Amino acid sequence: MNVATGIWSTSGWLRIAVHLFFWFARMCVLLIALQSLAFLLFDVLPAPEFRIGGMIAADQRAAETFRAQLGLQGTRPERYLRHLRNLTHGDLGLTLSGTPVADVISQRLRTSLPHVTLAVLIVALIPIPLATLFFRPRETGSLRLLYKLSDLGWLPAFLAAVIVNVLFSVVLMRYLPGSSDRWRTLLLGFCGALLPASTLFSASIETARELYQRPFVSTYRALGLSNRRIARLLTKNLIVALSPMVGRLALGVLLGTVFAEVAFDVAGFGRVFAEALRSADYTLIAGWLTLTGTAVLALSPVGRPE
Amino acid sequence: MNAPRKIAWQCIVPLLLLAALGFLRPPVADYRSAAMAPSWSHLLGATPSGEDVLRLCVTSAGVTITQAALATFGATVLGTLIAFLMANIGNRLLRGIANAFAFFLDALGPLIPIAALCAVAPHFPQWGLSLAITALCWPSIALPVREEIIAVHRREYVRASIVVGVTKWNILIRHVMPDVFARLVPQSFALFSNLAALLAALEFLGVKGGNSQQLGFVIYESSGVVRQCPWYFLSATATLVIALLLARRISASAHKPALVG
């Protein structure tokens, strides 16, 4: 049966609808689990907001007022229910400085958008085509070189970001033409994509190696198709086989962006997490976790084989 | 001694030496008033605050390596025990918990939850952080070890041993343990390498367990004064890279291909 006809028929649509329904249901369960874990983590352990400005030593009434300002008053179940209710309205609470978390995050997201987009584009457009372009059943020199380069993916993302930043600020900045801001954005995107792109490239090569041993590839060869044509035909199989990695790649881009922004000292979406960690800003950490956790978990089940 | 084992030992010795030196804190520190380029008295130079770079790198690497080793040891012991329980008792609850942990770890990674935990409890002791990492990372050992145990039990010679009447204990010692260890050693060193990088990354973000200075913070600090004293940055970065490379080399050389069948 033609695959395309199978998918776009009535039963195909029904299958997609059922798949989407289950994905949405699983997503909701995971999100509630994540929220409950985050709430428990922050609510069971000593409340961090009281450490700010020596509040721990302050009198009980001042502490209660401060909790009320942050929307943390009431018993634990009340707080949890209010937390969930606010979440459905997009209210992520207030930071320690009194600014709404949603505003802080959206403002920082705007700063990060160019280099995050660039990182996503690098991950989406470079590793798989590169792997299909260079992959041959027998290892060639260029493939070996690329494989060695992609093996640098073991380097921690923060170390890669620091090294790139030092190279840029100490050595490259003198020689690069044009505005340094543009180069900085480019390098931020590069740092964010480095680890996920190298992981994806290695996985693509491994998967391509497995695919080349399948009987239908032998048939292609027997029919006289060139290696390049076979590689092009295998791209679709490669994408389907690698789709379970989407969530992990998104996490890679996210962490790469956090480290790159800390290393380059850019006040973006990633750096806000580091700032919240350093100042123990309960609501900001919880808001950041909610947004990123939702994004990563939403992408994680996409490619799960059904 | 075969070649891979020799390589593994050649890599373990410097790592142990680094951890021991970090633990003992060698008395090479000599505080001066300003940054100094490398010389005979200070082999890797001195920081802007006058601290000997060699001492700082060795001490901080020792702390990171010790903490990563502790967490790895904990995760390996806990993971192996749970794997044996899962494989022999067939406990669905344990397998479900392990899979749920593995899913969240896969989706969120260990860095974000541990960073949040450290931010909420900044006075977390060093052993507490190792314990938290152990509690989070045991499935990365338990799931592959369980697979290995089940695979060994399915092999024909093991089935034949059961039929002949060899006791469970003897099968465990003679057949299961050697294969499990063959898989456990590279897994553990790979985990150690990941955890060392994770701890350094946490320090880089500004969160840590305990009061000791770790390699991540040293790298962060040195990157800020790279123009003033590049030797500081180069030494700190090289120390982490060497430690990670050694752990990876051990993991790669200790890896034994699984038996066919």
Coordinates of C-alpha atoms in Angstrom, one line a residue:
Chain A
M1 CA 0.0 0.0 0.0
N2 CA 1.2 3.5 -0.7
V3 CA 2.3 5.1 2.6
A4 CA 1.0 8.5 1.6
T5 CA -2.5 7.1 0.8
G6 CA -2.5 5.2 4.1
I7 CA -1.8 8.3 6.1
W8 CA -4.2 10.7 4.4
S9 CA -7.2 8.3 4.2
T10 CA -10.0 8.6 6.8
S11 CA -8.5 5.9 9.0
G12 CA -5.2 7.7 8.7
W13 CA -6.7 10.9 10.0
L14 CA -8.3 9.0 12.8
R15 CA -5.0 7.5 13.8
I16 CA -3.4 10.9 13.8
A17 CA -6.2 12.3 15.9
V18 CA -5.9 9.4 18.4
H19 CA -2.1 9.9 18.5
L20 CA -2.5 13.6 19.1
F21 CA -5.1 13.0 21.8
F22 CA -2.8 10.6 23.7
W23 CA 0.1 12.9 23.2
F24 CA -1.9 15.8 24.7
A25 CA -3.1 13.6 27.6
R26 CA 0.4 12.4 28.4
M27 CA 1.7 15.9 28.1
C28 CA -0.9 17.1 30.7
V29 CA 0.0 14.3 33.1
L30 CA 3.7 15.0 32.7
L31 CA 3.2 18.7 33.1
I32 CA 1.2 18.2 36.4
A33 CA 3.9 15.8 37.6
L34 CA 6.6 18.3 36.8
Q35 CA 4.7 21.1 38.5
S36 CA 4.0 19.0 41.6
L37 CA 7.7 18.1 41.8
A38 CA 8.8 21.7 41.4
F39 CA 6.2 22.8 44.0
L40 CA 7.3 20.1 46.5
L41 CA 11.0 20.9 45.9
F42 CA 10.5 24.6 46.8
D43 CA 7.8 24.2 49.4
V44 CA 9.2 21.3 51.5
L45 CA 12.7 22.7 51.7
P46 CA 13.4 26.0 53.6
A47 CA 11.7 28.9 51.8
P48 CA 14.5 30.7 50.0
E49 CA 12.8 34.1 49.9
F50 CA 13.5 34.7 53.6
R51 CA 17.2 34.6 53.1
I52 CA 17.1 37.7 51.0
G53 CA 18.0 40.8 53.1
G54 CA 18.4 38.7 56.3
M55 CA 14.7 38.0 56.4
I56 CA 15.3 34.7 58.2
A57 CA 16.2 36.7 61.3
A58 CA 13.3 39.1 60.8
D59 CA 10.2 38.9 62.9
Q60 CA 7.3 36.6 62.0
R61 CA 5.0 39.4 60.9
A62 CA 7.4 40.8 58.4
A63 CA 8.0 37.3 57.0
E64 CA 4.2 36.7 56.7
T65 CA 3.8 40.0 54.8
F66 CA 6.6 39.2 52.5
R67 CA 5.1 35.8 51.8
A68 CA 1.8 37.4 51.1
Q69 CA 3.5 39.8 48.7
L70 CA 4.9 36.8 46.8
G71 CA 1.5 35.1 46.9
L72 CA 2.8 32.3 49.2
Q73 CA 0.3 32.7 52.0
G74 CA -2.1 29.9 53.2
T75 CA -1.7 26.2 53.8
R76 CA 0.3 24.0 51.5
P77 CA -2.7 22.5 49.6
E78 CA -4.2 26.0 49.2
R79 CA -0.9 27.2 47.8
Y80 CA -0.7 24.3 45.5
L81 CA -4.2 24.8 44.1
R82 CA -3.7 28.5 43.7
H83 CA -0.4 27.8 42.0
L84 CA -2.1 25.5 39.5
R85 CA -5.0 27.9 39.0
N86 CA -2.6 30.8 38.3
L87 CA -0.7 28.7 35.9
T88 CA -3.8 28.1 33.8
H89 CA -4.1 31.9 33.5
G90 CA -0.4 32.3 32.5
D91 CA 0.4 33.8 35.9
L92 CA 3.8 32.6 37.0
G93 CA 4.0 34.8 40.1
L94 CA 6.3 37.6 41.1
T95 CA 10.1 37.7 41.3
L96 CA 11.9 38.8 44.5
S97 CA 12.1 42.3 43.1
G98 CA 8.3 42.4 42.6
T99 CA 8.3 42.1 38.7
P100 CA 6.0 39.5 37.2
V101 CA 7.9 36.4 36.2
A102 CA 6.2 36.2 32.8
D103 CA 7.3 39.8 32.0
V104 CA 10.9 39.1 32.9
I105 CA 11.0 35.9 30.9
S106 CA 9.3 37.4 27.8
Q107 CA 11.7 40.3 27.9
R108 CA 14.7 38.0 28.1
L109 CA 13.3 35.8 25.4
R110 CA 13.2 38.7 23.0
T111 CA 17.0 39.2 23.6
S112 CA 17.7 35.5 23.1
L113 CA 15.5 35.0 20.1
P114 CA 18.1 35.7 17.4
H115 CA 20.8 33.3 18.7
V116 CA 18.3 30.6 19.8
T117 CA 16.7 30.7 16.3
L118 CA 20.2 30.4 14.8
A119 CA 21.1 27.5 17.1
V120 CA 17.9 25.7 16.2
L121 CA 18.5 26.3 12.5
I122 CA 22.1 25.0 12.8
V123 CA 20.9 21.8 14.5
A124 CA 18.0 21.3 12.1
L125 CA 19.7 22.0 8.9
I126 CA 23.4 21.0 9.1
P127 CA 24.1 17.6 10.8
I128 CA 21.7 15.3 8.9
P129 CA 22.4 16.7 5.4
L130 CA 26.1 16.7 6.2
A131 CA 25.9 13.1 7.3
T132 CA 24.0 12.0 4.2
L133 CA 26.3 14.0 1.9
F134 CA 29.5 12.5 3.3
F135 CA 28.4 9.1 4.3
R136 CA 29.8 6.2 2.3
P137 CA 29.7 2.5 3.0
R138 CA 33.5 2.6 3.3
E139 CA 34.9 5.3 5.5
T140 CA 36.5 8.1 3.6
G141 CA 39.1 10.6 4.8
S142 CA 36.6 13.5 4.9
L143 CA 34.1 11.4 6.8
R144 CA 36.7 10.4 9.3
L145 CA 37.7 14.0 9.8
L146 CA 34.1 15.1 10.4
Y147 CA 33.6 12.1 12.7
K148 CA 36.6 13.2 14.7
L149 CA 35.3 16.8 14.9
S150 CA 31.9 15.6 16.0
D151 CA 33.6 13.6 18.7
L152 CA 34.4 16.9 20.4
G153 CA 30.8 16.7 21.6
W154 CA 32.1 15.2 24.9
L155 CA 33.5 18.6 25.7
P156 CA 31.1 20.1 28.4
A157 CA 28.9 22.8 26.9
F158 CA 30.0 25.4 29.4
L159 CA 33.7 24.8 28.6
A160 CA 33.1 25.1 24.9
A161 CA 31.2 28.4 25.5
V162 CA 34.0 29.8 27.7
I163 CA 36.7 28.8 25.1
V164 CA 34.8 30.3 22.2
N165 CA 34.2 33.5 24.2
V166 CA 37.8 33.9 25.2
L167 CA 38.9 33.2 21.6
F168 CA 36.4 35.8 20.4
S169 CA 37.2 38.5 22.9
V170 CA 40.9 38.1 23.0
V171 CA 42.0 37.0 19.5
L172 CA 39.2 37.1 16.9
M173 CA 37.6 40.5 17.7
R174 CA 40.7 42.3 16.3
Y175 CA 40.5 40.6 12.9
L176 CA 36.8 40.2 12.3
P177 CA 35.2 42.8 10.0
G178 CA 31.8 44.4 10.7
S179 CA 30.0 44.9 14.0
S180 CA 31.1 42.8 16.9
D181 CA 27.4 42.4 18.0
R182 CA 26.6 40.5 14.9
W183 CA 29.6 38.2 15.4
R184 CA 28.6 37.8 19.0
T185 CA 25.1 36.6 18.0
L186 CA 26.6 34.2 15.5
L187 CA 28.9 32.8 18.1
L188 CA 26.2 32.5 20.7
G189 CA 24.1 30.5 18.2
F190 CA 27.1 28.4 17.4
C191 CA 27.8 27.7 21.1
G192 CA 24.1 26.8 21.7
A193 CA 24.2 24.4 18.8
L194 CA 27.6 22.8 19.2
L195 CA 26.7 19.9 21.5
P196 CA 23.3 18.9 20.1
A197 CA 24.7 19.3 16.5
S198 CA 27.7 17.0 17.2
T199 CA 25.4 14.5 18.9
L200 CA 23.0 14.5 16.0
F201 CA 25.8 14.1 13.5
S202 CA 27.3 11.1 15.3
A203 CA 23.8 9.5 15.6
S204 CA 23.1 10.2 11.9
I205 CA 26.3 8.5 10.9
E206 CA 25.6 5.5 13.1
T207 CA 22.0 5.2 11.8
A208 CA 23.1 5.6 8.2
R209 CA 25.6 2.8 8.8
E210 CA 22.8 0.6 10.0
L211 CA 20.4 1.6 7.2
Y212 CA 23.1 0.7 4.6
Q213 CA 23.0 -2.9 5.8
R214 CA 19.3 -3.2 5.1
P215 CA 18.2 -5.4 2.2
F216 CA 16.4 -2.6 0.3
V217 CA 19.7 -0.7 0.0
S218 CA 21.2 -3.8 -1.6
T219 CA 18.3 -3.7 -4.1
Y220 CA 19.0 0.0 -4.8
R221 CA 22.7 -1.0 -5.5
A222 CA 21.6 -3.9 -7.7
L223 CA 19.5 -1.4 -9.7
G224 CA 22.6 0.7 -10.2
L225 CA 21.7 3.7 -8.1
S226 CA 24.7 5.9 -7.2
N227 CA 25.8 6.4 -3.6
R228 CA 24.6 10.0 -3.6
R229 CA 21.1 9.0 -4.9
I230 CA 20.9 6.2 -2.2
A231 CA 21.9 8.7 0.4
R232 CA 19.2 11.1 -0.7
L233 CA 16.6 8.3 -0.6
L234 CA 17.7 7.3 2.9
T235 CA 17.4 10.9 4.3
K236 CA 13.7 10.3 5.0
N237 CA 14.4 7.1 6.9
L238 CA 17.2 8.8 8.7
I239 CA 14.8 11.6 9.9
V240 CA 12.2 9.2 11.0
A241 CA 14.8 7.0 12.9
L242 CA 16.3 10.1 14.6
S243 CA 13.0 11.8 15.5
P244 CA 13.0 10.4 19.1
M245 CA 16.0 12.6 19.7
V246 CA 14.1 15.9 19.3
G247 CA 13.5 16.4 23.0
R248 CA 17.1 15.7 23.9
L249 CA 18.3 18.1 21.2
A250 CA 16.0 20.8 22.4
L251 CA 17.4 20.3 25.9
G252 CA 20.9 20.5 24.4
V253 CA 20.1 23.8 22.7
L254 CA 18.6 25.1 25.9
L255 CA 21.6 24.3 28.1
G256 CA 24.0 25.4 25.4
T257 CA 22.2 28.8 25.4
V258 CA 22.3 29.0 29.2
F259 CA 26.1 28.5 29.2
A260 CA 26.7 30.6 26.2
E261 CA 24.8 33.6 27.7
V262 CA 26.6 33.2 31.0
A263 CA 30.0 33.0 29.3
F264 CA 29.3 35.9 26.9
D265 CA 27.6 37.9 29.6
V266 CA 24.4 38.4 27.6
A267 CA 21.2 39.2 29.6
G268 CA 19.0 36.6 27.8
F269 CA 16.6 33.8 28.6
G270 CA 19.4 31.4 29.6
R271 CA 21.2 33.9 31.9
V272 CA 18.0 34.6 33.8
F273 CA 18.1 31.0 35.1
A274 CA 21.7 31.4 36.3
E275 CA 20.7 34.8 38.0
A276 CA 17.7 33.2 39.6
L277 CA 19.8 30.4 40.9
R278 CA 22.4 32.7 42.4
S279 CA 19.8 34.9 44.1
A280 CA 17.6 31.9 45.1
D281 CA 14.6 33.5 43.4
Y282 CA 11.9 30.8 44.1
T283 CA 9.2 32.0 41.7
L284 CA 11.6 32.8 38.9
I285 CA 13.3 29.4 39.0
A286 CA 9.8 27.7 39.2
G287 CA 8.6 29.8 36.2
W288 CA 11.7 29.1 34.1
L289 CA 11.4 25.4 35.0
T290 CA 7.8 25.3 34.0
L291 CA 8.4 26.9 30.6
T292 CA 11.4 25.0 29.6
G293 CA 10.1 21.7 31.1
T294 CA 6.9 22.1 29.1
A295 CA 8.8 22.8 25.9
V296 CA 11.2 19.9 26.3
L297 CA 8.6 17.4 27.5
A298 CA 6.2 18.5 24.7
L299 CA 9.0 17.7 22.2
S300 CA 10.1 14.5 23.9
P301 CA 7.3 12.2 23.0
V302 CA 7.0 13.5 19.4
G303 CA 9.2 10.9 17.9
R304 CA 8.4 8.0 20.3
P305 CA 7.7 4.9 18.2
E306 CA 4.1 4.0 18.5
Chain B
M1 CA 48.3 -7.6 31.5
N2 CA 46.4 -6.9 28.2
A3 CA 46.7 -3.6 26.4
P4 CA 43.3 -2.1 27.2
R5 CA 43.6 -2.9 30.9
K6 CA 47.1 -1.4 30.9
I7 CA 45.7 1.8 29.3
A8 CA 42.9 1.9 31.9
W9 CA 45.4 1.6 34.8
Q10 CA 47.7 4.2 33.2
C11 CA 44.7 6.6 33.3
I12 CA 43.4 5.6 36.7
V13 CA 46.7 6.4 38.4
P14 CA 46.9 10.1 37.4
L15 CA 43.2 10.6 38.3
L16 CA 43.8 9.0 41.8
L17 CA 46.9 11.1 42.2
L18 CA 45.0 14.3 41.3
A19 CA 42.2 13.4 43.8
A20 CA 44.8 12.6 46.5
L21 CA 46.7 15.8 45.9
G22 CA 43.5 17.8 46.0
F23 CA 42.6 16.1 49.3
L24 CA 46.0 16.6 50.8
R25 CA 46.3 20.2 49.5
P26 CA 50.1 20.4 48.6
P27 CA 52.0 23.1 50.4
V28 CA 53.1 24.9 47.2
A29 CA 51.0 28.0 47.8
D30 CA 52.8 31.2 48.0
Y31 CA 50.7 34.3 48.3
R32 CA 52.1 37.3 46.4
S33 CA 50.5 40.7 45.9
A34 CA 50.0 40.4 42.1
A35 CA 49.7 38.1 39.2
M36 CA 52.9 36.4 38.2
A37 CA 53.8 34.6 34.9
P38 CA 55.0 31.0 35.1
S39 CA 58.4 30.6 36.6
W40 CA 60.5 28.0 38.4
S41 CA 59.0 29.0 41.8
H42 CA 55.5 29.0 40.3
L43 CA 55.3 26.5 37.6
L44 CA 51.9 27.6 36.3
G45 CA 52.1 31.2 37.5
A46 CA 50.0 33.0 40.1
T47 CA 46.5 34.4 40.0
P48 CA 45.7 38.2 40.3
S49 CA 45.0 37.6 44.0
G50 CA 48.5 36.0 44.3
E51 CA 47.5 32.4 44.7
D52 CA 49.6 29.7 43.1
V53 CA 47.8 28.5 40.0
L54 CA 49.2 24.9 40.2
R55 CA 47.9 24.5 43.8
L56 CA 44.6 26.1 42.9
C57 CA 44.0 23.8 39.9
V58 CA 45.1 20.7 41.7
T59 CA 43.0 21.4 44.8
S60 CA 39.9 22.4 42.9
A61 CA 40.3 19.4 40.5
G62 CA 40.7 17.1 43.5
V63 CA 37.5 18.4 45.1
T64 CA 35.6 17.9 41.8
I65 CA 37.0 14.5 41.1
T66 CA 36.4 13.3 44.7
Q67 CA 32.8 14.5 44.6
A68 CA 32.2 13.0 41.2
A69 CA 33.8 9.7 42.3
L70 CA 31.6 9.6 45.4
A71 CA 28.5 10.2 43.4
T72 CA 29.5 7.6 40.8
F73 CA 30.3 5.1 43.5
G74 CA 26.9 5.7 45.1
A75 CA 25.0 5.5 41.8
T76 CA 27.0 2.3 40.8
V77 CA 26.3 0.5 44.1
L78 CA 22.7 1.5 44.2
G79 CA 22.1 0.9 40.5
T80 CA 23.7 -2.5 40.6
L81 CA 21.7 -3.6 43.7
I82 CA 18.4 -2.4 42.1
A83 CA 19.3 -4.0 38.8
F84 CA 19.9 -7.4 40.6
L85 CA 16.6 -7.0 42.4
M86 CA 14.7 -6.1 39.2
A87 CA 16.3 -8.9 37.2
N88 CA 15.8 -11.6 39.9
I89 CA 12.6 -10.7 41.5
G90 CA 11.1 -9.1 38.4
N91 CA 9.7 -6.2 40.5
R92 CA 7.5 -4.1 38.2
L93 CA 7.3 -1.2 40.6
L94 CA 11.1 -0.8 40.7
R95 CA 11.3 -1.0 36.9
G96 CA 8.5 1.6 36.6
I97 CA 10.3 3.9 39.0
A98 CA 13.6 3.4 37.1
N99 CA 11.9 4.1 33.7
A100 CA 10.2 7.2 35.1
F101 CA 13.5 8.5 36.4
A102 CA 15.2 7.6 33.2
F103 CA 12.5 9.4 31.2
F104 CA 12.7 12.6 33.3
L105 CA 16.5 12.4 33.2
D106 CA 16.4 12.0 29.4
A107 CA 14.0 14.9 29.1
L108 CA 15.3 17.4 31.6
G109 CA 18.9 16.2 32.2
P110 CA 20.4 16.0 35.7
L111 CA 21.8 19.6 35.6
I112 CA 18.5 21.6 35.9
P113 CA 17.0 19.7 38.8
I114 CA 20.2 19.6 40.8
A115 CA 20.9 23.2 40.1
A116 CA 17.4 24.1 41.4
L117 CA 18.0 21.9 44.5
C118 CA 21.3 23.6 45.2
A119 CA 19.7 27.0 44.8
V120 CA 16.9 26.2 47.3
A121 CA 19.3 24.6 49.8
P122 CA 22.6 26.6 49.4
H123 CA 24.0 25.2 52.6
F124 CA 23.9 21.7 51.2
P125 CA 27.0 19.8 52.4
Q126 CA 29.3 18.3 49.8
W127 CA 28.2 14.7 50.7
G128 CA 24.6 15.9 50.4
L129 CA 25.1 17.0 46.8
S130 CA 26.8 13.6 46.0
L131 CA 23.8 11.9 47.6
A132 CA 21.4 13.9 45.5
I133 CA 23.2 13.1 42.4
T134 CA 23.3 9.4 43.4
A135 CA 19.5 9.5 44.0
L136 CA 19.0 11.0 40.5
C137 CA 21.5 9.1 38.4
W138 CA 21.2 5.4 39.6
P139 CA 18.9 4.4 36.6
S140 CA 21.7 5.1 34.2
I141 CA 23.5 2.2 35.8
A142 CA 20.5 0.1 36.8
L143 CA 18.8 -0.2 33.4
P144 CA 21.8 -1.4 31.3
V145 CA 23.0 -3.8 34.1
R146 CA 19.5 -5.3 34.4
E147 CA 19.6 -5.9 30.6
E148 CA 23.0 -7.5 30.9
I149 CA 21.8 -9.8 33.7
I150 CA 18.7 -10.9 31.8
A151 CA 20.9 -11.5 28.6
V152 CA 23.3 -13.6 30.6
H153 CA 20.5 -15.7 32.1
R154 CA 19.1 -16.4 28.6
R155 CA 22.4 -17.8 27.3
E156 CA 22.5 -21.5 26.5
Y157 CA 25.4 -22.4 28.8
V158 CA 23.7 -20.7 31.7
R159 CA 20.5 -22.5 31.0
A160 CA 22.5 -25.8 30.8
S161 CA 24.1 -25.0 34.1
I162 CA 20.6 -24.6 35.7
V163 CA 19.5 -27.9 34.2
V164 CA 22.6 -29.7 35.5
G165 CA 21.7 -28.3 38.9
V166 CA 24.3 -25.6 39.5
T167 CA 23.2 -23.4 42.4
K168 CA 22.0 -19.9 41.9
W169 CA 24.9 -18.5 43.9
N170 CA 27.4 -20.4 41.7
I171 CA 25.7 -19.1 38.5
L172 CA 25.9 -15.6 39.9
I173 CA 29.6 -15.8 40.7
R174 CA 30.8 -17.7 37.7
H175 CA 28.6 -16.4 34.9
V176 CA 26.6 -13.3 35.8
M177 CA 29.2 -11.3 37.8
P178 CA 32.0 -11.3 35.2
D179 CA 29.8 -10.2 32.4
V180 CA 28.1 -7.6 34.6
F181 CA 31.4 -6.2 35.7
A182 CA 32.6 -6.1 32.1
R183 CA 29.7 -3.8 31.4
L184 CA 29.7 -1.9 34.7
V185 CA 33.3 -0.6 34.5
P186 CA 32.9 1.4 31.3
Q187 CA 29.4 2.5 32.3
S188 CA 30.7 3.8 35.7
F189 CA 33.7 5.7 34.2
A190 CA 31.4 7.2 31.5
L191 CA 29.1 8.3 34.4
F192 CA 32.1 9.6 36.3
S193 CA 33.2 11.7 33.4
N194 CA 29.6 13.1 33.0
L195 CA 29.3 13.8 36.7
A196 CA 32.7 15.6 36.8
A197 CA 31.5 17.8 33.9
L198 CA 28.1 18.3 35.6
L199 CA 29.7 19.4 38.9
A200 CA 32.0 21.8 37.1
A201 CA 29.0 23.2 35.1
L202 CA 27.1 23.7 38.4
E203 CA 30.0 25.7 39.8
F204 CA 30.2 27.6 36.6
L205 CA 26.5 28.6 37.0
G206 CA 27.3 29.7 40.6
V207 CA 25.6 26.9 42.5
K208 CA 27.6 24.4 44.6
G209 CA 27.5 22.0 47.5
G210 CA 29.8 22.7 50.4
N211 CA 32.3 25.5 50.7
S212 CA 35.3 24.1 48.8
Q213 CA 36.2 25.8 45.6
Q214 CA 35.7 23.6 42.5
L215 CA 37.1 23.6 39.0
G216 CA 34.0 25.1 37.4
F217 CA 34.3 28.3 39.5
V218 CA 38.1 28.5 38.9
I219 CA 37.3 28.4 35.1
Y220 CA 34.6 31.0 35.5
E221 CA 36.9 33.3 37.5
S222 CA 39.9 32.7 35.2
S223 CA 37.9 33.6 32.1
G224 CA 37.2 37.0 33.6
V225 CA 40.9 37.8 33.9
V226 CA 42.1 36.1 30.8
R227 CA 43.8 39.2 29.4
Q228 CA 45.7 39.8 32.7
C229 CA 46.9 36.3 33.2
P230 CA 46.1 33.9 30.4
W231 CA 48.2 31.1 32.1
Y232 CA 45.5 30.9 34.8
F233 CA 42.7 30.3 32.3
L234 CA 44.8 27.8 30.2
S235 CA 45.8 25.8 33.3
A236 CA 42.3 25.6 34.7
T237 CA 40.8 24.6 31.4
A238 CA 43.6 22.1 30.7
T239 CA 43.1 20.5 34.1
L240 CA 39.4 19.8 33.5
V241 CA 40.0 18.6 29.9
I242 CA 42.8 16.2 31.1
A243 CA 40.6 14.8 33.9
L244 CA 37.6 14.3 31.5
L245 CA 39.9 12.8 28.8
L246 CA 41.4 10.3 31.3
A247 CA 38.0 9.2 32.5
R248 CA 36.8 8.8 28.9
R249 CA 39.9 6.8 28.0
I250 CA 39.3 4.4 30.9
S251 CA 35.7 4.0 29.8
A252 CA 36.7 3.3 26.2
S253 CA 39.6 0.9 27.0
A254 CA 37.6 -1.0 29.6
H255 CA 34.7 -1.5 27.2
K256 CA 34.5 -5.2 26.2
P257 CA 32.3 -6.0 23.3
A258 CA 29.3 -8.1 24.4
L259 CA 29.3 -11.8 23.6
V260 CA 27.2 -12.7 20.6
G261 CA 24.1 -14.8 21.3

